XYZ file of C-alpha atoms in Angstrom:
354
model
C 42.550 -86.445 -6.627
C 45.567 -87.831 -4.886
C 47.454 -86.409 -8.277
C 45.797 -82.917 -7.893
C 47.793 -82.683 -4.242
C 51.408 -84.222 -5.038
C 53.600 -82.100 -6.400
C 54.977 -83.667 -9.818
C 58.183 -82.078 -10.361
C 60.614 -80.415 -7.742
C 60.736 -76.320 -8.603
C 63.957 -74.531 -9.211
C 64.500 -71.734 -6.476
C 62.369 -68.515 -8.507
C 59.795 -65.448 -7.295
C 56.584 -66.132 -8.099
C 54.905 -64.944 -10.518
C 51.970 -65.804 -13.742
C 53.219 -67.544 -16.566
C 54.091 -65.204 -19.312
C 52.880 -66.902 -22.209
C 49.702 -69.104 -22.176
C 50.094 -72.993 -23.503
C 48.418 -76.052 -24.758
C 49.497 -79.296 -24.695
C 48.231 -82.692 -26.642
C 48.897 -86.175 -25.603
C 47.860 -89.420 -26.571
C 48.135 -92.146 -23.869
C 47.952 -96.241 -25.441
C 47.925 -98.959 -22.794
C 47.425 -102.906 -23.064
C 48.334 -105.283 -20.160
C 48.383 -109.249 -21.033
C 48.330 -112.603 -18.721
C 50.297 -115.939 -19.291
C 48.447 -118.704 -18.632
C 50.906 -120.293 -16.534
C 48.067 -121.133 -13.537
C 46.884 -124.476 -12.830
C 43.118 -123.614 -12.128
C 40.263 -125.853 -11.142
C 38.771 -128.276 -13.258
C 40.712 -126.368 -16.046
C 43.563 -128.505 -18.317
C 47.516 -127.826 -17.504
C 48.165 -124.463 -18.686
C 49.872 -124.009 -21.757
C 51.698 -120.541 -21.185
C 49.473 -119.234 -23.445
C 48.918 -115.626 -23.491
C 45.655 -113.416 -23.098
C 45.205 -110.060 -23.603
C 43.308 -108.315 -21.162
C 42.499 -104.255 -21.059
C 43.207 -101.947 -23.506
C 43.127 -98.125 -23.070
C 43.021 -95.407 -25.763
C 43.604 -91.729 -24.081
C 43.692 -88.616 -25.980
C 44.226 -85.525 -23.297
C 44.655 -81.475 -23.440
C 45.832 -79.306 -20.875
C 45.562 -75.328 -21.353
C 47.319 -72.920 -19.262
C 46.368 -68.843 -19.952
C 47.798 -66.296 -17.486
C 45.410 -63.685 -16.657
C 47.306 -60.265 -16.219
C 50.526 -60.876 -13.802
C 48.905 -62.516 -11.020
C 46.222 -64.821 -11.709
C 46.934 -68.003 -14.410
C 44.291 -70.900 -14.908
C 44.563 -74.184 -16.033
C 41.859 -76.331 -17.532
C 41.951 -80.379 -18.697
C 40.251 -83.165 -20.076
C 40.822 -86.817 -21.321
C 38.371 -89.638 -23.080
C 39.334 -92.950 -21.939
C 38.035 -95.802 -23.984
C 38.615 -99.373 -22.236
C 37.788 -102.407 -23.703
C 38.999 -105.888 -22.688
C 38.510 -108.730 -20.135
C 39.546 -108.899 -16.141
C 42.301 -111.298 -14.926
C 41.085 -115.085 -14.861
C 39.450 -116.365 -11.684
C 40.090 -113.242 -9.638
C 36.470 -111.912 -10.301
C 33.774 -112.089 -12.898
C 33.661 -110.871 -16.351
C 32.893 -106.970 -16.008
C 29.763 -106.472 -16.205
C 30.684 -102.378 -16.914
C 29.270 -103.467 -20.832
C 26.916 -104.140 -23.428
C 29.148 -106.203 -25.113
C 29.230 -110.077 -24.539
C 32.221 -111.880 -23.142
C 34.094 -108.915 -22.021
C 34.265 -105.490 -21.084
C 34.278 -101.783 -22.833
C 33.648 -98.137 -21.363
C 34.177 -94.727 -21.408
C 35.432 -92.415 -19.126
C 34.837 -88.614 -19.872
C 37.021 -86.389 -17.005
C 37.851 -82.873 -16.889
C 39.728 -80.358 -14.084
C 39.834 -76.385 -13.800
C 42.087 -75.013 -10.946
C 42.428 -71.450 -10.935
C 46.246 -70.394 -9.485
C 46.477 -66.901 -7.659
C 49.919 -66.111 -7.435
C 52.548 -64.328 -4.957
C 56.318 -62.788 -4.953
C 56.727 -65.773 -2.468
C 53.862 -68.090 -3.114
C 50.720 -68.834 -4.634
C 47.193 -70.514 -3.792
C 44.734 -72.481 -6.218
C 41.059 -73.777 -6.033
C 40.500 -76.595 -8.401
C 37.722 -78.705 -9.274
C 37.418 -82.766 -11.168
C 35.029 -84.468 -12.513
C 35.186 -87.868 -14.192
C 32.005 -89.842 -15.366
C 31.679 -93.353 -16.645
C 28.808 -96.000 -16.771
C 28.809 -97.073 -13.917
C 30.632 -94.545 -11.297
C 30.781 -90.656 -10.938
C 33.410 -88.830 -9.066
C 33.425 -84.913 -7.535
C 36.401 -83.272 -5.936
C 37.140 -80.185 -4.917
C 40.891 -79.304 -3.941
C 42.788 -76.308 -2.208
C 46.585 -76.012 -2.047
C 48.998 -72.750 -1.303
C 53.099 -72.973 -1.216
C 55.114 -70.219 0.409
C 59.047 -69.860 0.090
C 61.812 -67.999 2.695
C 62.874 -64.640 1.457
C 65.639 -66.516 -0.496
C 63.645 -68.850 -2.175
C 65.948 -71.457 -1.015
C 63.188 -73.672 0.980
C 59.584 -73.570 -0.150
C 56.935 -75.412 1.818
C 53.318 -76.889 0.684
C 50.074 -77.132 1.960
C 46.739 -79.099 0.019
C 43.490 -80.530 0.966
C 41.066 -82.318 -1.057
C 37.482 -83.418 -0.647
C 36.186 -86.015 -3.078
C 32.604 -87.064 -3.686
C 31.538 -90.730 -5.628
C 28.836 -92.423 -6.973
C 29.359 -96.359 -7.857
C 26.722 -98.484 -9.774
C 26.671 -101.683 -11.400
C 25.528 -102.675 -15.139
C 25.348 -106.486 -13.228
C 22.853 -105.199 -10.423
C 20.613 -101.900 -11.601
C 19.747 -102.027 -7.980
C 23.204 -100.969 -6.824
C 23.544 -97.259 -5.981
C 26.567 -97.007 -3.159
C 28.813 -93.636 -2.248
C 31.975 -92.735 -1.510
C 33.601 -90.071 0.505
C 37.393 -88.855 0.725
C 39.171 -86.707 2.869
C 42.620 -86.107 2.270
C 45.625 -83.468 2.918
C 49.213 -83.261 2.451
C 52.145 -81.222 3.685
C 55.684 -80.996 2.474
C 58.741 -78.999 2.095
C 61.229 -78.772 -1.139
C 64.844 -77.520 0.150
C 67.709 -76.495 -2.780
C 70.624 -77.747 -1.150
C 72.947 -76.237 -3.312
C 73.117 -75.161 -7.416
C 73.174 -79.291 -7.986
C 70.911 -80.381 -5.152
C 66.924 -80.356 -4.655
C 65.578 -82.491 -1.915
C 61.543 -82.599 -1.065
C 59.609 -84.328 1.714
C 55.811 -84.850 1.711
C 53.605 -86.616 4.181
C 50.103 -87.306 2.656
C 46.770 -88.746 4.740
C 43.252 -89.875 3.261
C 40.380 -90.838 5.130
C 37.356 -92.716 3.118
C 34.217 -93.764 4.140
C 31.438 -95.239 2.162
C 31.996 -98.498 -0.586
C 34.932 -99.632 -1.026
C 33.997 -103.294 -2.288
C 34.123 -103.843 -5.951
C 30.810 -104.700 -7.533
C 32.069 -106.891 -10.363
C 34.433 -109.240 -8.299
C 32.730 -112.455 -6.852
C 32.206 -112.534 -3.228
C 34.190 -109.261 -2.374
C 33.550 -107.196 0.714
C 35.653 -104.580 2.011
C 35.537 -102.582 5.550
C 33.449 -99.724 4.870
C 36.468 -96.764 5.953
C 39.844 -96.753 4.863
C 42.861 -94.746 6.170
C 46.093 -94.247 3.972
C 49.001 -92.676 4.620
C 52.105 -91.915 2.552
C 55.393 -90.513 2.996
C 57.640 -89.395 -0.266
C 61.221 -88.350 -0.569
C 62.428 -87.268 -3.798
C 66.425 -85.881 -4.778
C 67.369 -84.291 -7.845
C 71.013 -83.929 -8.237
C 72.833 -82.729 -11.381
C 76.012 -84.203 -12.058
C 78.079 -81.308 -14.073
C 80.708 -83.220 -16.024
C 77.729 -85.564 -17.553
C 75.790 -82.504 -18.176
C 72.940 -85.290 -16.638
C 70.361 -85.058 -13.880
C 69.635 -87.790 -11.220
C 65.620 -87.924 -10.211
C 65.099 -90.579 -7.702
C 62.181 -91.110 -4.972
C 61.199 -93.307 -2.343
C 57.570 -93.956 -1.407
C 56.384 -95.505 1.530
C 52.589 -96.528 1.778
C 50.119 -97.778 4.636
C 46.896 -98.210 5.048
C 43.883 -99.436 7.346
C 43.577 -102.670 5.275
C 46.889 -103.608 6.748
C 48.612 -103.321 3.015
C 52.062 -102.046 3.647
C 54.002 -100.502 0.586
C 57.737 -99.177 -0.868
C 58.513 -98.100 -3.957
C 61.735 -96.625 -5.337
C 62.593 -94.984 -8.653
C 65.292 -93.535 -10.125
C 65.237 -91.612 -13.945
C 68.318 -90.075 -15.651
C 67.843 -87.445 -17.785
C 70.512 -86.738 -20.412
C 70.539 -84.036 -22.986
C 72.349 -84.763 -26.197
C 72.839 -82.719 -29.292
C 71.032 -79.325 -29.363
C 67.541 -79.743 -28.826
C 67.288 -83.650 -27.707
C 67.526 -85.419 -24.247
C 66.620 -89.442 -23.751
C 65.627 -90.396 -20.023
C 65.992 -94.191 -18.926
C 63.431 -95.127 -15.770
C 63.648 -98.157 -13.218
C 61.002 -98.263 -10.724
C 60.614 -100.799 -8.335
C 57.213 -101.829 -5.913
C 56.964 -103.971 -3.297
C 53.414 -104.490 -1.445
C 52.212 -106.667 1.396
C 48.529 -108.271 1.070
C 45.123 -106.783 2.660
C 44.450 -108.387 5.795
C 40.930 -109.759 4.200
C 42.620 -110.995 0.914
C 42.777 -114.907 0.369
C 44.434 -116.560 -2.352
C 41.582 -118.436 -4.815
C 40.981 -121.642 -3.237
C 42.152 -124.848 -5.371
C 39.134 -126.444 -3.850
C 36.414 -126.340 -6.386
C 33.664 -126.893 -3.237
C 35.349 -122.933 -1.915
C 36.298 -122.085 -5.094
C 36.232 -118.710 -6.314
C 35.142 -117.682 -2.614
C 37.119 -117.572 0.260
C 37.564 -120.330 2.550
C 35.012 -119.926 5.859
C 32.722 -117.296 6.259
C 34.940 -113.890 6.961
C 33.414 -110.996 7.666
C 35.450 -109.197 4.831
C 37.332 -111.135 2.263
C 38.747 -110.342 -1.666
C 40.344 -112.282 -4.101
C 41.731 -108.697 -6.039
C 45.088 -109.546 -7.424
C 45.721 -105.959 -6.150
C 44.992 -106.258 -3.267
C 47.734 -109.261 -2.552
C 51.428 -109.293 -2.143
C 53.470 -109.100 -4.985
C 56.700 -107.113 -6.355
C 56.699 -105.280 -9.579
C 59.332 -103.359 -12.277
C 58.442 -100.706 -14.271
C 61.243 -100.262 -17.145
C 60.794 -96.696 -18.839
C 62.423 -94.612 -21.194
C 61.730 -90.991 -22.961
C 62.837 -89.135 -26.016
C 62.258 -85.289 -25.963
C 62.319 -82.658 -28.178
C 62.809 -78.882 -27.209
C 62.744 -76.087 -29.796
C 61.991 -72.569 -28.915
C 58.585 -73.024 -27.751
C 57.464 -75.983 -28.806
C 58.116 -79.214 -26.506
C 57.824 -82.663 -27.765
C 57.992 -85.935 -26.618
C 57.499 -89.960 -26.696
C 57.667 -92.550 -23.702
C 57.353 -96.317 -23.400
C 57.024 -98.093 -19.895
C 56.525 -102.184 -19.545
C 55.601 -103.066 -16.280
C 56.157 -106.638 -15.300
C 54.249 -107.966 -11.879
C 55.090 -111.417 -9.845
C 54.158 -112.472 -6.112
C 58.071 -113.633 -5.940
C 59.351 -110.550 -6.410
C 58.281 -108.920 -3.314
C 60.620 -108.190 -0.415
């Protein structure tokens, strides 16, 4: 839902008004993430830097967009996301979100419909979500509006989101916990000049309900959660290049004392007639949950934390660690067709965190 509230790419200063022509777009998403075996483990051999696969995600997506007369556009989505693969070693069990033996395979259906009423200085849209797997069910409901000054130079944003879950557990038929979010967001996009865009947001979420993870071996979690975010993002054009500079900096914090910053820059260069290439670097740096432990080396403790805390995880997420995210992305632009392919690696080590 957090995507249905942040505003993905800075706007050029324009009236408002209903697309012209309605659209559809196709995309196929293919993910696979891998683990050395670099980690001396109990009761385990010396690792051999061997190297395991882990998830795999297939993700074919549409998006349609169909103005209705000159005021009113809607867009409508949906995705199938078939996962299939095994957790990281020794942080929690085996998924138990399968059938199948040894590891772990699902399916996510999700759609979204927001419906955009626009403005000759703004607009407001209603949207709805749904997603729906085995073993979890998420609702949302989301309202946002943006009004610019009479010279369209400074435009300013306003969203608010309510989302509704339902988490089970193929391990424990028993299981039948909820979930509820809260969360808003305010920011303002300023054109600085005919090279410049700067935007600010400030984003809050409050959750209450489960937040533990059913599949991970002795893993509670505080039942509320606070996050907040801030984001600053500058385009900036640079005329003799014919390029454009996007870079942002995120800052993160939440109530389980995990402090984040990430920073990423993208250059996007047109070449030729109809082509551009854009080269990504993002970098994230995270501090650990206050409840997180490293897995003990003791095999009396091990995989559980030492003591008896009142919360504790062993969620590789949940630790600290620094990560790069290399990226880059051909596109094609002819009349009005748009086309394009993009390949990130993303590369994640405890060392690398500030």
């Amino acid at each position: 839902m957090a995507a249905a509230l942040s505003v993905t790419a800075l706007p050029a200063a324009h009236a408002e008004s209903a697309p012209e022509k309605g659209s559809i777009a196709l995309k196929y998403l293919y993910y696979k993430d891998f683990q050395k075996n670099d980690t001396q483990y109990p009761g385990e051999p010396k690792p051999d830097g061997a190297r395991f696969d882990r998830i795999t995600v297939k993700a074919p997506s549409v998006l349609l967009v169909v103005p209705i007369g000159s005021v009113w556009s809607v867009e409508a989505g949906a995705t199938v996301d078939d996962v299939s693969g095994a957790t990281p070693r020794y942080y929690s069990s085996v998924s138990g979100a399968t059938k199948a033996p040894g590891g772990m395979s699902d399916k996510r259906n999700a759609g979204d419909v927001k419906v955009t009423r626009h403005f000759p200085r703004g607009a407001v849209a209603v949207g709805v979500a749904t997603s729906s797997e085995n073993d979890y069910e998420s609702n949302a409901v989301s309202l946002e509006g943006r009004i610019a000054t009479e010279d369209n130079n400074t435009t300013f944003h306003l969203g608010a989101a309510a989302t509704r879950d339902k988490i089970g557990s193929t391990d424990d038929p028993t299981l039948d916990e909820r979930r509820r979010t809260n969360e808003a967001m305010l920011g303002v996009t300023q054109v600085l000049g005919a090279n410049d865009v700067v935007q600010v947001n400030l984003g809050w979420r409050h959750g209450a309900g489960y937040f533990s993870d059913p599949y991970k071996s002795s893993d509670q979690r505080p039942d509320e959660r606070d996050q907040g975010t801030l984001l600053a993002r500058w385009n900036h054009h640079v005329v003799p290049l014919g390029g454009t500079l996007r870079s942002s900096y995120r800052f993160y914090k939440d109530s389980f004392g995990i402090a984040a910053h990430t920073v990423e820059a993208a250059w996007v260069q047109p070449f030729a007639e109809w082509w551009s290439v854009t080269p990504s670097l993002r970098y994230h740096s995270q501090g650990a949950a206050k409840f997180y432990c490293d897995p003990s080396s003791d095999p009396a403790v091990f995989p559980f934390c030492p003591g008896s805390p009142t919360y504790s995880t062993t969620d590789q997420r949940m630790s600290a660690f620094g990560a790069v995210t290399l990226g880059i992305k051909l596109q094609l632009r002819w009349e009005d067709w748009t086309g394009d392919v993009k390949y990130e690696r993303y590369t994640q080590k405890s060392d690398w965190k500030l």
